[in-house]
Amino acid sequence: MPVAFYQSSRSLDSDRARSLVAAVARRAWAQAYDSLRYQPLARPVSIPLEDLTTVADFEVGEGETLPFVLTYGPSHLPVPEPIDPAQALQDTEAFWTEWCSRCSYEGSHRDLVMRSLITLKALTYAPTGGIVAAPTTSLPEKLGGQRNWDYRYCWLRDATFTLLALMNSGYTEEASAWHNWLLRAVAGAPAHMQIMYGIMGQRRLLEWEAGWLPGYEGAQPVRVGNAAHAQLQLDVYGELIDAFHQSRVAELELDKGSWAVECAVLEHLAEVWDQPDHGIWERRGEGRHYVCSKVMTWVGFDRGIKSAEKFGFKAPLDRWRTLRDTIHRDVCENGLTANRTRSSNPMARNCSTPASCCCRWWDSCRPLTRAFSAPWLRSRST
């Protein structure tokens, strides 16, 4: 897998050139421990090795371009041939120009929408269709804190909004690939469904700390893996079923086994919806009752009912309707209060989520949860 980069003298001086080459070389040495063999940089200047660091001094004339190509691959295979950096840049520009031209969105803030779509595409692993939440690990939520998590995985929670964004912008091929990744990832017993998976559907995302790395701006620890993959987060069931429903409404071609998977998931959800969980903020420690989680379980049954009614699927509709009504009543009676204070019942008492976070979540999910709009207004100041 070759990687190419080059700069002109108008944006790169000798000091920056030294830093850039050194940084790439240091990364090459670090990655070598992962059983990858690196071919020396294809370059037009001499780059000697000093103390396991590659350093070079060179001059770039006005209008001149100096390419550097780093090629790597598995150590048991022949080293890949270096690429032509100029051609690689041209091919990359052509690909993204053509891809962006397919966007069908013509509404307000189109430039920002396009930038967001490009980000989703860049986070996509083409062989499987999986979309990661971040391309790197351990960027701190707050400098100096310890909430430095590894988000290089695919969250089921992201499914609905990702599918809607892609489908509503004309990218049905990417939406279909993401949906198929979802179906493969959640295959098996619903009780074993995780909140996140690796880009190839990996389930074991064991978390460990790389204590020898300083972290971004000194933020430590640097983590690899994410222990939250084993948490119970009830909202993902609702988001998963809604993703399937939205796919059908948008007339995406779904696998014939999709409905059977959804029914199995909802049958499992019927048994666990009233249990404590870890919520959308993935708090470590014991589970609690979260209003957000309960509302999204309602979404799951609501979308299952709507899919069965709209597309003629066989389903235990009476049972699902009863569960949907039970969850709605439970949230309105136990999760929210008319006097703008926390209720004394378990759901509200154990929900430690700041009200501002609840409101932001509600604003983003309002299209999914219209049935709760009126009572939620009473809770905005809790």
PDB file of N, CA and C in Angstrom, residues 82-164:
ATOM      1  N   PRO A  82       6.845   0.947  -5.962  1.00  0.00           N
ATOM      2  CA  PRO A  82       6.492   2.344  -5.644  1.00  0.00           C
ATOM      3  C   PRO A  82       5.518   2.899  -6.669  1.00  0.00           C
ATOM      4  N   ILE A  83       4.696   3.826  -6.231  1.00  0.00           N
ATOM      5  CA  ILE A  83       3.749   4.439  -7.141  1.00  0.00           C
ATOM      6  C   ILE A  83       4.340   5.703  -7.744  1.00  0.00           C
ATOM      7  N   ASP A  84       3.704   6.159  -8.799  1.00  0.00           N
ATOM      8  CA  ASP A  84       4.048   7.439  -9.408  1.00  0.00           C
ATOM      9  C   ASP A  84       3.280   8.512  -8.634  1.00  0.00           C
ATOM     10  N   PRO A  85       3.938   9.334  -7.822  1.00  0.00           N
ATOM     11  CA  PRO A  85       3.207  10.286  -6.968  1.00  0.00           C
ATOM     12  C   PRO A  85       2.385  11.299  -7.750  1.00  0.00           C
ATOM     13  N   ALA A  86       2.902  11.756  -8.877  1.00  0.00           N
ATOM     14  CA  ALA A  86       2.147  12.733  -9.666  1.00  0.00           C
ATOM     15  C   ALA A  86       0.863  12.106 -10.201  1.00  0.00           C
ATOM     16  N   GLN A  87       0.958  10.868 -10.679  1.00  0.00           N
ATOM     17  CA  GLN A  87      -0.221  10.186 -11.188  1.00  0.00           C
ATOM     18  C   GLN A  87      -1.188   9.867 -10.057  1.00  0.00           C
ATOM     19  N   ALA A  88      -0.636   9.508  -8.883  1.00  0.00           N
ATOM     20  CA  ALA A  88      -1.485   9.203  -7.732  1.00  0.00           C
ATOM     21  C   ALA A  88      -2.300  10.424  -7.312  1.00  0.00           C
ATOM     22  N   LEU A  89      -1.668  11.584  -7.301  1.00  0.00           N
ATOM     23  CA  LEU A  89      -2.376  12.811  -6.953  1.00  0.00           C
ATOM     24  C   LEU A  89      -3.465  13.115  -7.977  1.00  0.00           C
ATOM     25  N   GLN A  90      -3.134  12.932  -9.250  1.00  0.00           N
ATOM     26  CA  GLN A  90      -4.107  13.182 -10.312  1.00  0.00           C
ATOM     27  C   GLN A  90      -5.300  12.230 -10.185  1.00  0.00           C
ATOM     28  N   ASP A  91      -5.015  10.950  -9.917  1.00  0.00           N
ATOM     29  CA  ASP A  91      -6.092   9.965  -9.781  1.00  0.00           C
ATOM     30  C   ASP A  91      -6.969  10.278  -8.568  1.00  0.00           C
ATOM     31  N   THR A  92      -6.333  10.722  -7.485  1.00  0.00           N
ATOM     32  CA  THR A  92      -7.089  11.050  -6.285  1.00  0.00           C
ATOM     33  C   THR A  92      -8.020  12.226  -6.514  1.00  0.00           C
ATOM     34  N   GLU A  93      -7.506  13.267  -7.161  1.00  0.00           N
ATOM     35  CA  GLU A  93      -8.332  14.437  -7.452  1.00  0.00           C
ATOM     36  C   GLU A  93      -9.496  14.067  -8.369  1.00  0.00           C
ATOM     37  N   ALA A  94      -9.223  13.211  -9.357  1.00  0.00           N
ATOM     38  CA  ALA A  94     -10.278  12.804 -10.294  1.00  0.00           C
ATOM     39  C   ALA A  94     -11.360  12.002  -9.571  1.00  0.00           C
ATOM     40  N   PHE A  95     -10.937  11.107  -8.662  1.00  0.00           N
ATOM     41  CA  PHE A  95     -11.908  10.283  -7.929  1.00  0.00           C
ATOM     42  C   PHE A  95     -12.842  11.152  -7.104  1.00  0.00           C
ATOM     43  N   TRP A  96     -12.278  12.072  -6.307  1.00  0.00           N
ATOM     44  CA  TRP A  96     -13.112  12.871  -5.422  1.00  0.00           C
ATOM     45  C   TRP A  96     -13.972  13.873  -6.193  1.00  0.00           C
ATOM     46  N   THR A  97     -13.451  14.376  -7.294  1.00  0.00           N
ATOM     47  CA  THR A  97     -14.247  15.296  -8.115  1.00  0.00           C
ATOM     48  C   THR A  97     -15.472  14.583  -8.676  1.00  0.00           C
ATOM     49  N   GLU A  98     -15.262  13.374  -9.198  1.00  0.00           N
ATOM     50  CA  GLU A  98     -16.385  12.599  -9.743  1.00  0.00           C
ATOM     51  C   GLU A  98     -17.355  12.209  -8.651  1.00  0.00           C
ATOM     52  N   TRP A  99     -16.837  11.798  -7.480  1.00  0.00           N
ATOM     53  CA  TRP A  99     -17.705  11.363  -6.386  1.00  0.00           C
ATOM     54  C   TRP A  99     -18.574  12.518  -5.891  1.00  0.00           C
ATOM     55  N   CYS A 100     -17.976  13.682  -5.727  1.00  0.00           N
ATOM     56  CA  CYS A 100     -18.734  14.839  -5.260  1.00  0.00           C
ATOM     57  C   CYS A 100     -19.799  15.265  -6.270  1.00  0.00           C
ATOM     58  N   SER A 101     -19.543  15.051  -7.549  1.00  0.00           N
ATOM     59  CA  SER A 101     -20.503  15.459  -8.579  1.00  0.00           C
ATOM     60  C   SER A 101     -21.785  14.639  -8.522  1.00  0.00           C
ATOM     61  N   ARG A 102     -21.779  13.517  -7.832  1.00  0.00           N
ATOM     62  CA  ARG A 102     -22.960  12.661  -7.727  1.00  0.00           C
ATOM     63  C   ARG A 102     -23.904  13.094  -6.618  1.00  0.00           C
ATOM     64  N   CYS A 103     -23.513  14.079  -5.833  1.00  0.00           N
ATOM     65  CA  CYS A 103     -24.351  14.519  -4.709  1.00  0.00           C
ATOM     66  C   CYS A 103     -25.621  15.180  -5.246  1.00  0.00           C
ATOM     67  N   SER A 104     -26.762  14.711  -4.775  1.00  0.00           N
ATOM     68  CA  SER A 104     -28.040  15.234  -5.255  1.00  0.00           C
ATOM     69  C   SER A 104     -28.613  16.318  -4.342  1.00  0.00           C
ATOM     70  N   TYR A 105     -27.937  16.597  -3.232  1.00  0.00           N
ATOM     71  CA  TYR A 105     -28.452  17.587  -2.292  1.00  0.00           C
ATOM     72  C   TYR A 105     -28.248  18.990  -2.853  1.00  0.00           C
ATOM     73  N   GLU A 106     -29.314  19.780  -2.867  1.00  0.00           N
ATOM     74  CA  GLU A 106     -29.241  21.150  -3.385  1.00  0.00           C
ATOM     75  C   GLU A 106     -29.818  22.152  -2.399  1.00  0.00           C
ATOM     76  N   GLY A 107     -29.923  21.788  -1.129  1.00  0.00           N
ATOM     77  CA  GLY A 107     -30.508  22.669  -0.134  1.00  0.00           C
ATOM     78  C   GLY A 107     -29.519  23.679   0.418  1.00  0.00           C
ATOM     79  N   SER A 108     -29.863  24.260   1.560  1.00  0.00           N
ATOM     80  CA  SER A 108     -29.017  25.277   2.183  1.00  0.00           C
ATOM     81  C   SER A 108     -27.737  24.661   2.726  1.00  0.00           C
ATOM     82  N   HIS A 109     -26.695  25.499   2.808  1.00  0.00           N
ATOM     83  CA  HIS A 109     -25.397  25.089   3.345  1.00  0.00           C
ATOM     84  C   HIS A 109     -24.850  23.848   2.613  1.00  0.00           C
ATOM     85  N   ARG A 110     -24.990  23.854   1.316  1.00  0.00           N
ATOM     86  CA  ARG A 110     -24.566  22.682   0.554  1.00  0.00           C
ATOM     87  C   ARG A 110     -23.077  22.395   0.727  1.00  0.00           C
ATOM     88  N   ASP A 111     -22.265  23.428   0.859  1.00  0.00           N
ATOM     89  CA  ASP A 111     -20.833  23.212   1.006  1.00  0.00           C
ATOM     90  C   ASP A 111     -20.519  22.461   2.301  1.00  0.00           C
ATOM     91  N   LEU A 112     -21.244  22.778   3.375  1.00  0.00           N
ATOM     92  CA  LEU A 112     -21.016  22.082   4.635  1.00  0.00           C
ATOM     93  C   LEU A 112     -21.527  20.647   4.571  1.00  0.00           C
ATOM     94  N   VAL A 113     -22.657  20.455   3.913  1.00  0.00           N
ATOM     95  CA  VAL A 113     -23.189  19.106   3.733  1.00  0.00           C
ATOM     96  C   VAL A 113     -22.211  18.259   2.927  1.00  0.00           C
ATOM     97  N   MET A 114     -21.659  18.849   1.875  1.00  0.00           N
ATOM     98  CA  MET A 114     -20.714  18.122   1.035  1.00  0.00           C
ATOM     99  C   MET A 114     -19.464  17.745   1.820  1.00  0.00           C
ATOM    100  N   ARG A 115     -18.988  18.644   2.642  1.00  0.00           N
ATOM    101  CA  ARG A 115     -17.808  18.347   3.466  1.00  0.00           C
ATOM    102  C   ARG A 115     -18.102  17.206   4.440  1.00  0.00           C
ATOM    103  N   SER A 116     -19.299  17.185   4.996  1.00  0.00           N
ATOM    104  CA  SER A 116     -19.667  16.095   5.901  1.00  0.00           C
ATOM    105  C   SER A 116     -19.756  14.764   5.162  1.00  0.00           C
ATOM    106  N   LEU A 117     -20.306  14.786   3.955  1.00  0.00           N
ATOM    107  CA  LEU A 117     -20.404  13.567   3.151  1.00  0.00           C
ATOM    108  C   LEU A 117     -19.018  13.050   2.777  1.00  0.00           C
ATOM    109  N   ILE A 118     -18.116  13.962   2.453  1.00  0.00           N
ATOM    110  CA  ILE A 118     -16.743  13.558   2.138  1.00  0.00           C
ATOM    111  C   ILE A 118     -16.110  12.879   3.341  1.00  0.00           C
ATOM    112  N   THR A 119     -16.372  13.416   4.525  1.00  0.00           N
ATOM    113  CA  THR A 119     -15.824  12.813   5.745  1.00  0.00           C
ATOM    114  C   THR A 119     -16.362  11.402   5.941  1.00  0.00           C
ATOM    115  N   LEU A 120     -17.668  11.210   5.760  1.00  0.00           N
ATOM    116  CA  LEU A 120     -18.247   9.873   5.882  1.00  0.00           C
ATOM    117  C   LEU A 120     -17.610   8.904   4.890  1.00  0.00           C
ATOM    118  N   LYS A 121     -17.426   9.369   3.673  1.00  0.00           N
ATOM    119  CA  LYS A 121     -16.814   8.514   2.652  1.00  0.00           C
ATOM    120  C   LYS A 121     -15.374   8.183   3.032  1.00  0.00           C
ATOM    121  N   ALA A 122     -14.635   9.170   3.520  1.00  0.00           N
ATOM    122  CA  ALA A 122     -13.235   8.949   3.881  1.00  0.00           C
ATOM    123  C   ALA A 122     -13.100   8.006   5.078  1.00  0.00           C
ATOM    124  N   LEU A 123     -14.137   7.915   5.903  1.00  0.00           N
ATOM    125  CA  LEU A 123     -14.114   7.025   7.060  1.00  0.00           C
ATOM    126  C   LEU A 123     -14.616   5.620   6.715  1.00  0.00           C
ATOM    127  N   THR A 124     -14.919   5.383   5.452  1.00  0.00           N
ATOM    128  CA  THR A 124     -15.478   4.098   5.022  1.00  0.00           C
ATOM    129  C   THR A 124     -14.381   3.135   4.589  1.00  0.00           C
ATOM    130  N   TYR A 125     -14.503   1.896   5.050  1.00  0.00           N
ATOM    131  CA  TYR A 125     -13.602   0.823   4.630  1.00  0.00           C
ATOM    132  C   TYR A 125     -14.256   0.122   3.453  1.00  0.00           C
ATOM    133  N   ALA A 126     -13.757   0.364   2.245  1.00  0.00           N
ATOM    134  CA  ALA A 126     -14.418  -0.074   1.025  1.00  0.00           C
ATOM    135  C   ALA A 126     -14.679  -1.584   0.949  1.00  0.00           C
ATOM    136  N   PRO A 127     -13.746  -2.461   1.356  1.00  0.00           N
ATOM    137  CA  PRO A 127     -14.007  -3.903   1.212  1.00  0.00           C
ATOM    138  C   PRO A 127     -15.235  -4.401   1.961  1.00  0.00           C
ATOM    139  N   THR A 128     -15.619  -3.763   3.081  1.00  0.00           N
ATOM    140  CA  THR A 128     -16.760  -4.250   3.855  1.00  0.00           C
ATOM    141  C   THR A 128     -17.909  -3.256   3.935  1.00  0.00           C
ATOM    142  N   GLY A 129     -17.666  -1.988   3.683  1.00  0.00           N
ATOM    143  CA  GLY A 129     -18.706  -0.974   3.830  1.00  0.00           C
ATOM    144  C   GLY A 129     -18.795  -0.393   5.221  1.00  0.00           C
ATOM    145  N   GLY A 130     -17.973  -0.880   6.169  1.00  0.00           N
ATOM    146  CA  GLY A 130     -17.982  -0.358   7.528  1.00  0.00           C
ATOM    147  C   GLY A 130     -17.490   1.080   7.587  1.00  0.00           C
ATOM    148  N   ILE A 131     -18.094   1.882   8.457  1.00  0.00           N
ATOM    149  CA  ILE A 131     -17.718   3.291   8.611  1.00  0.00           C
ATOM    150  C   ILE A 131     -17.283   3.513  10.044  1.00  0.00           C
ATOM    151  N   VAL A 132     -16.026   3.899  10.235  1.00  0.00           N
ATOM    152  CA  VAL A 132     -15.504   4.092  11.582  1.00  0.00           C
ATOM    153  C   VAL A 132     -15.901   5.468  12.110  1.00  0.00           C
ATOM    154  N   ALA A 133     -15.898   5.599  13.437  1.00  0.00           N
ATOM    155  CA  ALA A 133     -16.260   6.871  14.055  1.00  0.00           C
ATOM    156  C   ALA A 133     -15.115   7.869  14.008  1.00  0.00           C
ATOM    157  N   ALA A 134     -13.879   7.403  13.943  1.00  0.00           N
ATOM    158  CA  ALA A 134     -12.708   8.283  13.904  1.00  0.00           C
ATOM    159  C   ALA A 134     -11.544   7.519  13.277  1.00  0.00           C
ATOM    160  N   PRO A 135     -10.626   8.212  12.603  1.00  0.00           N
ATOM    161  CA  PRO A 135      -9.494   7.529  11.957  1.00  0.00           C
ATOM    162  C   PRO A 135      -8.289   7.341  12.864  1.00  0.00           C
ATOM    163  N   THR A 136      -8.327   7.879  14.075  1.00  0.00           N
ATOM    164  CA  THR A 136      -7.202   7.733  14.986  1.00  0.00           C
ATOM    165  C   THR A 136      -7.739   7.492  16.393  1.00  0.00           C
ATOM    166  N   THR A 137      -6.842   7.208  17.322  1.00  0.00           N
ATOM    167  CA  THR A 137      -7.277   6.876  18.676  1.00  0.00           C
ATOM    168  C   THR A 137      -6.814   7.902  19.705  1.00  0.00           C
ATOM    169  N   SER A 138      -7.540   7.959  20.794  1.00  0.00           N
ATOM    170  CA  SER A 138      -7.116   8.662  22.008  1.00  0.00           C
ATOM    171  C   SER A 138      -6.986  10.167  21.881  1.00  0.00           C
ATOM    172  N   LEU A 139      -7.718  10.787  20.954  1.00  0.00           N
ATOM    173  CA  LEU A 139      -7.808  12.246  20.998  1.00  0.00           C
ATOM    174  C   LEU A 139      -8.650  12.602  22.219  1.00  0.00           C
ATOM    175  N   PRO A 140      -8.152  13.447  23.109  1.00  0.00           N
ATOM    176  CA  PRO A 140      -8.831  13.667  24.393  1.00  0.00           C
ATOM    177  C   PRO A 140     -10.122  14.463  24.246  1.00  0.00           C
ATOM    178  N   GLU A 141     -11.128  14.106  25.064  1.00  0.00           N
ATOM    179  CA  GLU A 141     -12.329  14.919  25.122  1.00  0.00           C
ATOM    180  C   GLU A 141     -12.016  16.277  25.752  1.00  0.00           C
ATOM    181  N   LYS A 142     -11.030  16.268  26.663  1.00  0.00           N
ATOM    182  CA  LYS A 142     -10.571  17.501  27.298  1.00  0.00           C
ATOM    183  C   LYS A 142      -9.091  17.355  27.579  1.00  0.00           C
ATOM    184  N   LEU A 143      -8.303  18.358  27.172  1.00  0.00           N
ATOM    185  CA  LEU A 143      -6.858  18.291  27.387  1.00  0.00           C
ATOM    186  C   LEU A 143      -6.548  18.154  28.873  1.00  0.00           C
ATOM    187  N   GLY A 144      -5.690  17.204  29.183  1.00  0.00           N
ATOM    188  CA  GLY A 144      -5.330  16.962  30.567  1.00  0.00           C
ATOM    189  C   GLY A 144      -6.188  15.927  31.255  1.00  0.00           C
ATOM    190  N   GLY A 145      -7.296  15.528  30.595  1.00  0.00           N
ATOM    191  CA  GLY A 145      -8.170  14.522  31.183  1.00  0.00           C
ATOM    192  C   GLY A 145      -7.755  13.117  30.780  1.00  0.00           C
ATOM    193  N   GLN A 146      -8.519  12.141  31.237  1.00  0.00           N
ATOM    194  CA  GLN A 146      -8.218  10.752  30.936  1.00  0.00           C
ATOM    195  C   GLN A 146      -9.249  10.107  30.020  1.00  0.00           C
ATOM    196  N   ARG A 147     -10.216  10.882  29.541  1.00  0.00           N
ATOM    197  CA  ARG A 147     -11.233  10.328  28.639  1.00  0.00           C
ATOM    198  C   ARG A 147     -10.704  10.369  27.208  1.00  0.00           C
ATOM    199  N   ASN A 148      -9.736   9.496  26.984  1.00  0.00           N
ATOM    200  CA  ASN A 148      -9.083   9.417  25.675  1.00  0.00           C
ATOM    201  C   ASN A 148      -9.394   8.042  25.083  1.00  0.00           C
ATOM    202  N   TRP A 149     -10.477   7.941  24.359  1.00  0.00           N
ATOM    203  CA  TRP A 149     -10.962   6.638  23.940  1.00  0.00           C
ATOM    204  C   TRP A 149     -10.569   6.328  22.501  1.00  0.00           C
ATOM    205  N   ASP A 150     -10.632   5.055  22.176  1.00  0.00           N
ATOM    206  CA  ASP A 150     -10.333   4.579  20.823  1.00  0.00           C
ATOM    207  C   ASP A 150     -11.645   4.461  20.057  1.00  0.00           C
ATOM    208  N   TYR A 151     -11.840   5.351  19.090  1.00  0.00           N
ATOM    209  CA  TYR A 151     -13.087   5.376  18.327  1.00  0.00           C
ATOM    210  C   TYR A 151     -12.911   4.856  16.907  1.00  0.00           C
ATOM    211  N   ARG A 152     -11.909   4.047  16.678  1.00  0.00           N
ATOM    212  CA  ARG A 152     -11.656   3.526  15.325  1.00  0.00           C
ATOM    213  C   ARG A 152     -12.503   2.288  15.045  1.00  0.00           C
ATOM    214  N   TYR A 153     -13.772   2.369  15.397  1.00  0.00           N
ATOM    215  CA  TYR A 153     -14.673   1.241  15.230  1.00  0.00           C
ATOM    216  C   TYR A 153     -16.009   1.723  14.677  1.00  0.00           C
ATOM    217  N   CYS A 154     -16.873   0.775  14.365  1.00  0.00           N
ATOM    218  CA  CYS A 154     -18.165   1.092  13.759  1.00  0.00           C
ATOM    219  C   CYS A 154     -19.262   0.942  14.811  1.00  0.00           C
ATOM    220  N   TRP A 155     -19.947   2.026  15.113  1.00  0.00           N
ATOM    221  CA  TRP A 155     -21.011   2.029  16.117  1.00  0.00           C
ATOM    222  C   TRP A 155     -22.365   1.792  15.456  1.00  0.00           C
ATOM    223  N   LEU A 156     -23.154   0.869  15.997  1.00  0.00           N
ATOM    224  CA  LEU A 156     -24.499   0.668  15.486  1.00  0.00           C
ATOM    225  C   LEU A 156     -25.332   1.933  15.660  1.00  0.00           C
ATOM    226  N   ARG A 157     -25.049   2.692  16.703  1.00  0.00           N
ATOM    227  CA  ARG A 157     -25.800   3.920  16.974  1.00  0.00           C
ATOM    228  C   ARG A 157     -25.734   4.894  15.806  1.00  0.00           C
ATOM    229  N   ASP A 158     -24.654   4.857  15.066  1.00  0.00           N
ATOM    230  CA  ASP A 158     -24.487   5.789  13.951  1.00  0.00           C
ATOM    231  C   ASP A 158     -25.278   5.377  12.720  1.00  0.00           C
ATOM    232  N   ALA A 159     -25.857   4.172  12.740  1.00  0.00           N
ATOM    233  CA  ALA A 159     -26.413   3.595  11.528  1.00  0.00           C
ATOM    234  C   ALA A 159     -27.509   4.445  10.902  1.00  0.00           C
ATOM    235  N   THR A 160     -28.521   4.821  11.702  1.00  0.00           N
ATOM    236  CA  THR A 160     -29.662   5.530  11.139  1.00  0.00           C
ATOM    237  C   THR A 160     -29.256   6.845  10.498  1.00  0.00           C
ATOM    238  N   PHE A 161     -28.508   7.665  11.240  1.00  0.00           N
ATOM    239  CA  PHE A 161     -28.152   8.988  10.724  1.00  0.00           C
ATOM    240  C   PHE A 161     -27.206   8.881   9.530  1.00  0.00           C
ATOM    241  N   THR A 162     -26.316   7.902   9.543  1.00  0.00           N
ATOM    242  CA  THR A 162     -25.411   7.707   8.413  1.00  0.00           C
ATOM    243  C   THR A 162     -26.191   7.292   7.173  1.00  0.00           C
ATOM    244  N   LEU A 163     -27.094   6.327   7.326  1.00  0.00           N
ATOM    245  CA  LEU A 163     -27.902   5.882   6.192  1.00  0.00           C
ATOM    246  C   LEU A 163     -28.747   7.024   5.632  1.00  0.00           C
ATOM    247  N   LEU A 164     -29.381   7.777   6.519  1.00  0.00           N
ATOM    248  CA  LEU A 164     -30.215   8.890   6.057  1.00  0.00           C
ATOM    249  C   LEU A 164     -29.387   9.931   5.313  1.00  0.00           C
TER     250      LEU A 164
END
